[in-house]
PDB file of C-alpha atoms and ligand atoms in Angstrom:
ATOM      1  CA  UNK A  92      10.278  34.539 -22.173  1.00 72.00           C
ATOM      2  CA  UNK A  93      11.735  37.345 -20.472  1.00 80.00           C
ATOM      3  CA  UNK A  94      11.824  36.354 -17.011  1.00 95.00           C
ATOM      4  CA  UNK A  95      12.636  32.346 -17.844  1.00 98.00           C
ATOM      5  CA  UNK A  96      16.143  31.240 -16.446  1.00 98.00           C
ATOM      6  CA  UNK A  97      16.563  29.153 -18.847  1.00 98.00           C
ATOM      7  CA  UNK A  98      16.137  31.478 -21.785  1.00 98.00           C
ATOM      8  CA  UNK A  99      18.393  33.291 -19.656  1.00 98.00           C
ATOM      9  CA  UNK A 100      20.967  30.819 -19.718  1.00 98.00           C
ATOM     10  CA  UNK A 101      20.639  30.440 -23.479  1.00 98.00           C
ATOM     11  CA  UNK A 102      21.083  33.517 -23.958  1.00 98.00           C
ATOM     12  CA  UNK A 103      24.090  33.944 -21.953  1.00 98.00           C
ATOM     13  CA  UNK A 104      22.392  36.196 -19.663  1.00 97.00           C
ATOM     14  CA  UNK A 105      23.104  34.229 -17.155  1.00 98.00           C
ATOM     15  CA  UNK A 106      26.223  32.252 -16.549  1.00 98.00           C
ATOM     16  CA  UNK A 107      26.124  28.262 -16.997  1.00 98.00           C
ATOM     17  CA  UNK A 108      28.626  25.681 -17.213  1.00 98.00           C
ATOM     18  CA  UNK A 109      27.921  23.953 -20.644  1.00 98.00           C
ATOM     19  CA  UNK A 110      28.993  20.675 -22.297  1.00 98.00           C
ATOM     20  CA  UNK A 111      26.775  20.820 -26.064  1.00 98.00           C
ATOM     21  CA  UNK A 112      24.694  22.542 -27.885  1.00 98.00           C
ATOM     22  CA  UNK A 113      22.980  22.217 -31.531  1.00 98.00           C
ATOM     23  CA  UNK A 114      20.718  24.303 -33.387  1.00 98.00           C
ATOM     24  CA  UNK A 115      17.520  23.174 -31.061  1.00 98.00           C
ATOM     25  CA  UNK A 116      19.149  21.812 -27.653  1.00 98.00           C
ATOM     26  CA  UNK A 117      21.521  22.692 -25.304  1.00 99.00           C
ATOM     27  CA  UNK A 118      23.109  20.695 -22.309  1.00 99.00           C
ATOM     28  CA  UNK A 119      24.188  22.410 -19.485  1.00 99.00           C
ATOM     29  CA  UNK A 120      25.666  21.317 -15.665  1.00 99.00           C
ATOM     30  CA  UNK A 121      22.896  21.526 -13.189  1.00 98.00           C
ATOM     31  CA  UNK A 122      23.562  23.680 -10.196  1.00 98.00           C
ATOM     32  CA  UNK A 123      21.946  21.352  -7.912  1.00 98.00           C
ATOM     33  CA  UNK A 124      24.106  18.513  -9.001  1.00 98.00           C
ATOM     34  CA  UNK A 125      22.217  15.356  -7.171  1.00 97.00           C
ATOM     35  CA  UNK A 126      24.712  13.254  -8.022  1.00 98.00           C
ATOM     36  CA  UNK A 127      28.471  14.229 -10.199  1.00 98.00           C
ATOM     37  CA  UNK A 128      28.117  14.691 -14.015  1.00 98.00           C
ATOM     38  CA  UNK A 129      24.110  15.864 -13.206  1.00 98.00           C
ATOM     39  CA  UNK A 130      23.807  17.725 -16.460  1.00 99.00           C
ATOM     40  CA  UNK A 131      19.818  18.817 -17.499  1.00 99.00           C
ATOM     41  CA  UNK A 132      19.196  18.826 -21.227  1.00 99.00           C
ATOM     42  CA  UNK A 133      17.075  21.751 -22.459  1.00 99.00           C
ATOM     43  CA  UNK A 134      15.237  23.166 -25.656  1.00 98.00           C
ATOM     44  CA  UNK A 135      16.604  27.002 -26.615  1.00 98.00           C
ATOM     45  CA  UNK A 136      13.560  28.374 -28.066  1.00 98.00           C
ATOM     46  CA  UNK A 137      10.482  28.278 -25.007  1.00 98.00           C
ATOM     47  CA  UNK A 138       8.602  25.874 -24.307  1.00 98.00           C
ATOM     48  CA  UNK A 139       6.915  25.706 -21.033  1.00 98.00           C
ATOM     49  CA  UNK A 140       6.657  21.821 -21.323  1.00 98.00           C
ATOM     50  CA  UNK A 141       6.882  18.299 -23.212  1.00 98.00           C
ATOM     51  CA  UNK A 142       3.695  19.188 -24.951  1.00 97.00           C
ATOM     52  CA  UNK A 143       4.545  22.206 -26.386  1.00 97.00           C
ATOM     53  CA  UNK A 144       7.268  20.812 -28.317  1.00 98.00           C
ATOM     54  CA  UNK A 145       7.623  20.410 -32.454  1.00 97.00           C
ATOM     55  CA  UNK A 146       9.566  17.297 -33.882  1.00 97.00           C
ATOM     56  CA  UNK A 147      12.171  19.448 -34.460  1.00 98.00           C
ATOM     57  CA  UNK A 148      13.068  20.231 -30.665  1.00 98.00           C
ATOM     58  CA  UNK A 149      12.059  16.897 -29.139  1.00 98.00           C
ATOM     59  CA  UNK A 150      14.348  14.913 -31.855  1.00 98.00           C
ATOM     60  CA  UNK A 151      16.954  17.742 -31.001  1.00 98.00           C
ATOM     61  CA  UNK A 152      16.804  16.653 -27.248  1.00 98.00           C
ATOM     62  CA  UNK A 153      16.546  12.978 -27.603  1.00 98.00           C
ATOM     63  CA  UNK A 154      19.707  12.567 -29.628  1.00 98.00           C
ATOM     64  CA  UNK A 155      21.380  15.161 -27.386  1.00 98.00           C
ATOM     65  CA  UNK A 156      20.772  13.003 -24.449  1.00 98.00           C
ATOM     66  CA  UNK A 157      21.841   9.889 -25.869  1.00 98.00           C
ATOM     67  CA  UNK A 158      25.224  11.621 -26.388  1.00 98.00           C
ATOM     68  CA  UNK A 159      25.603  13.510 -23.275  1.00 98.00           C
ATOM     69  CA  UNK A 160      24.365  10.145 -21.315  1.00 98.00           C
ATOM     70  CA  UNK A 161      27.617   8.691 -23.122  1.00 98.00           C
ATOM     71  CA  UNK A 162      29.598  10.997 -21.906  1.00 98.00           C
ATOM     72  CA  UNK A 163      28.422  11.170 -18.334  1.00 98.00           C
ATOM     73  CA  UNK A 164      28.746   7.343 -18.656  1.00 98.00           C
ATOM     74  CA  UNK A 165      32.285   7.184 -19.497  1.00 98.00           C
ATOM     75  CA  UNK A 166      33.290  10.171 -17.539  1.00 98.00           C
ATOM     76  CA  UNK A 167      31.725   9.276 -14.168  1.00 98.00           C
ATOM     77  CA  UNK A 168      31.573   5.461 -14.513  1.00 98.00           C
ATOM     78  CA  UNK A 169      27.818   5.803 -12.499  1.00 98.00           C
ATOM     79  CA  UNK A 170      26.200   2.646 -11.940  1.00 98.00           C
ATOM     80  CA  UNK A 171      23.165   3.723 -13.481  1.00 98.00           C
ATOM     81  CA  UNK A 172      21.553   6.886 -14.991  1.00 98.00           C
ATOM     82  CA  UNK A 173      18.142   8.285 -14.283  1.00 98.00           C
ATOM     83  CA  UNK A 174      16.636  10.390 -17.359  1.00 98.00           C
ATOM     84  CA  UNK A 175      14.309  12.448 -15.000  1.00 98.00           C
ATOM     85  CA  UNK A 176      11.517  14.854 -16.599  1.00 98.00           C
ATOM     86  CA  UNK A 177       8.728  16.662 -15.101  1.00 98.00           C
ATOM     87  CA  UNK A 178       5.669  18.425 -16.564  1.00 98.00           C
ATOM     88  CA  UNK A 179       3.469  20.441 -14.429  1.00 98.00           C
ATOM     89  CA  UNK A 180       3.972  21.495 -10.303  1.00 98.00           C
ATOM     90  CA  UNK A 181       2.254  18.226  -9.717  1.00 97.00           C
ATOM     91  CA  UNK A 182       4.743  16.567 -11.385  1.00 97.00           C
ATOM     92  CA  UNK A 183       8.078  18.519  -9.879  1.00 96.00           C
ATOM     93  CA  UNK A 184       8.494  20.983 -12.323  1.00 98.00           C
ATOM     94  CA  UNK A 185      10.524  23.801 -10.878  1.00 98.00           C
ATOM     95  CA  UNK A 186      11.787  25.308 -14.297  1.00 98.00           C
ATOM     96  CA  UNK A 187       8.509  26.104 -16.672  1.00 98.00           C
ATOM     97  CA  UNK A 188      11.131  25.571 -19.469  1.00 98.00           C
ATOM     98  CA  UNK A 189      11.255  21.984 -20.817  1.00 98.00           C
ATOM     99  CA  UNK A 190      14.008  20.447 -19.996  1.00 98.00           C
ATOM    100  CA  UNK A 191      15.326  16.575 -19.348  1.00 98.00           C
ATOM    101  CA  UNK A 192      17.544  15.674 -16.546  1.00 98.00           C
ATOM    102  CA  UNK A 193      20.239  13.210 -17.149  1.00 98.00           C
ATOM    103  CA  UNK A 194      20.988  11.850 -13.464  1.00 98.00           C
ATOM    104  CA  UNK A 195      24.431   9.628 -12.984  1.00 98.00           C
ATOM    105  CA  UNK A 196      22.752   6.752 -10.039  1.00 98.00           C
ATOM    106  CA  UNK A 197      24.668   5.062  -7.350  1.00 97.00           C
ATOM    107  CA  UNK A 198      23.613   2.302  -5.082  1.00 97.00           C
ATOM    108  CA  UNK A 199      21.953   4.296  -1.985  1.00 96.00           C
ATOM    109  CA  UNK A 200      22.455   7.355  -3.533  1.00 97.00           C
ATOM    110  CA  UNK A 201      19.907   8.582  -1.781  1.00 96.00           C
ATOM    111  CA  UNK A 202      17.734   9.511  -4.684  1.00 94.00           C
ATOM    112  CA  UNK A 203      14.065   8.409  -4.207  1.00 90.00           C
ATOM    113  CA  UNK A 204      10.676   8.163  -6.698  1.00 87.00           C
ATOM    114  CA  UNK A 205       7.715   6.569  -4.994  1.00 91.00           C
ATOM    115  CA  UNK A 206       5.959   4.196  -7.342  1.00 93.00           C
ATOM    116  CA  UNK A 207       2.789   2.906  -6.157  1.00 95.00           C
ATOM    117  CA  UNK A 208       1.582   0.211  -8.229  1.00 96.00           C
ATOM    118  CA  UNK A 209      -1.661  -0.671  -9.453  1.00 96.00           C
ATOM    119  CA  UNK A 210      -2.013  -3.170 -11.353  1.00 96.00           C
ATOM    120  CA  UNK A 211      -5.213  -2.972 -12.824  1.00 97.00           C
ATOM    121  CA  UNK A 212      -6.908  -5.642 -14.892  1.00 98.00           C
ATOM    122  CA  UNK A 213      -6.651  -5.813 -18.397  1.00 98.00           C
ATOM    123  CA  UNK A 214     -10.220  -4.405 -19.984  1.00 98.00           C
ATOM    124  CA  UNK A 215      -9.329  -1.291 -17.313  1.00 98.00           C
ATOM    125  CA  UNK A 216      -5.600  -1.232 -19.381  1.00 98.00           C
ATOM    126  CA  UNK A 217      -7.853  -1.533 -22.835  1.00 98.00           C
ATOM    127  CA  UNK A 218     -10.357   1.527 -21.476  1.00 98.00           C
ATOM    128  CA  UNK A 219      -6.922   3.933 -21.055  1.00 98.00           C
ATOM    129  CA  UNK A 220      -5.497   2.884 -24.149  1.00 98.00           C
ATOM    130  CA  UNK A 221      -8.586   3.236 -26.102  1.00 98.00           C
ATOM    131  CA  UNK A 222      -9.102   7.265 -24.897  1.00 98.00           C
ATOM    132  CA  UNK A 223      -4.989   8.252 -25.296  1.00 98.00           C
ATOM    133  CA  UNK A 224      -5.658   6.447 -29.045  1.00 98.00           C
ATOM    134  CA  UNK A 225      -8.521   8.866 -29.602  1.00 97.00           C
ATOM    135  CA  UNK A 226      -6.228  11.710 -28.515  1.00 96.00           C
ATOM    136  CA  UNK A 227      -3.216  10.803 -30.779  1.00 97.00           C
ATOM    137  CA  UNK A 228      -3.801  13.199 -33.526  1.00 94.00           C
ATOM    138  CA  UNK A 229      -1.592  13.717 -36.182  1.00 91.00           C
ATOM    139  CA  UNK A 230       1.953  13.136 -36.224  1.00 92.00           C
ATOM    140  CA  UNK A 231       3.836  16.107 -34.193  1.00 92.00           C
ATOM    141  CA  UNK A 232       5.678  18.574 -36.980  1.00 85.00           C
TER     142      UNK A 232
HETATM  143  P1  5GP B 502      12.843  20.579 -12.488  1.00 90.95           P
HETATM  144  O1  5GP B 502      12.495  20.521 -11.020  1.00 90.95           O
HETATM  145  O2  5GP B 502      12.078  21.677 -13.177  1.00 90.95           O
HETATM  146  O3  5GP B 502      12.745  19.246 -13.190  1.00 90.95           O
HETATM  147  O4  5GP B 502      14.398  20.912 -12.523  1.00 90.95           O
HETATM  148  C1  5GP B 502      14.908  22.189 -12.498  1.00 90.95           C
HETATM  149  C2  5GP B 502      16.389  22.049 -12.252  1.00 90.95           C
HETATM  150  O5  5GP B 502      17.005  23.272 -12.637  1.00 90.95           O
HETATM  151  C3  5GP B 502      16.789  21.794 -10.797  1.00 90.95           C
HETATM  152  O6  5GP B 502      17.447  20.543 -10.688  1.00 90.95           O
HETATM  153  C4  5GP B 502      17.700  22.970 -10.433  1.00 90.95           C
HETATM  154  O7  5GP B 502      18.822  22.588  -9.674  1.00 90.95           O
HETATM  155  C5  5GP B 502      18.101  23.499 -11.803  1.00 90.95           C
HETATM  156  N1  5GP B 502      18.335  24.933 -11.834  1.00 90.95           N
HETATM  157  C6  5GP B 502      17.524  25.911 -11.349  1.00 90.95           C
HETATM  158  N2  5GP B 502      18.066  27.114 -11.569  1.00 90.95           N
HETATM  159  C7  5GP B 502      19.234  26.899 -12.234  1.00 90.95           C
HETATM  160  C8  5GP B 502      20.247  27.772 -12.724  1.00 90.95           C
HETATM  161  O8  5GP B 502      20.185  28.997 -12.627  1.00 90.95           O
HETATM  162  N3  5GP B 502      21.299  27.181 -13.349  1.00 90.95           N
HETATM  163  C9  5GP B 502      21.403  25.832 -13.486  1.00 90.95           C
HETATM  164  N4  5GP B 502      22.491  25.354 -14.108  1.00 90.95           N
HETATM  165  N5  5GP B 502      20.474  24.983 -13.012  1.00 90.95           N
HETATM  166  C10 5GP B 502      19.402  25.511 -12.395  1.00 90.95           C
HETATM  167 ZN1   ZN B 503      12.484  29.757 -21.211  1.00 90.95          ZN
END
């Protein structure tokens, strides 16, 4: 995508400050660094999104995470880390390029994600399994 910033970045048409790449992933400091050690995790080919990826690309950035997480962990010594992803406008996406934030936490940190619980009963729980198991498909390639 020519106007992406992350392809950009990629690319190396655009300067970044990275920590590891492989063949599907790379792992680069965000610029708006929420907390120290704030790195974001992306695909290099496209994708606008977590459903446009193959097996390929989302196994590349799961085990990329895991090992940057490390990293952060033993670098920063956070109390916690947030893995932070966002799929849509509704959803916070900023950067229509998939991408998966790996956030270093701190007590009062200031870093905030409303979560209003439901609860539901269970045959309502049984109802929304029942139509994402219709949806499943086949395995992703
Ligand atoms: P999103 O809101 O899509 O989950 O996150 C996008 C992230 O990309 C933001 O945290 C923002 O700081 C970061 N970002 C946006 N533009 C650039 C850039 O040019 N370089 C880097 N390193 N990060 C960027
Ligand atoms: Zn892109």
């Amino acid at each position: 995508m020519s106007d992406c910033v992350f392809c950009k970045i990629v690319t190396g048409q655009m300067p970044s400050t990275r920590v590891f790449e492989d063949e599907h992933s790379l792992a680069f400091m965000d610029i708006g660094q929420v907390n120290p050690g704030h790195v974001l995790v992306a695909v290099k080919k496209h994708a606008d999104n977590l459903y446009a990826l193959d097996g390929a690309q989302a196994a590349a950035v799961a085990r990329a995470s895991v090992r940057v997480a490390r990293a952060i962990r033993d670098a920063f010594k956070p109390e916690g880390l947030s893995v932070y992803q966002a799929n849509g406008k509704a959803a916070g996406q900023t950067v229509f390029h998939y991408h998966v934030h790996l956030l270093p936490r701190h007590a009062g940190d200031g870093m905030e994600l409303t979560w209003p619980v439901k609860n539901p009963p269970r045959e309502m729980l049984e109802d929304y399994a029942a139509k994402i198991r219709a949806g499943l498909g086949k395995p992703i390639g």
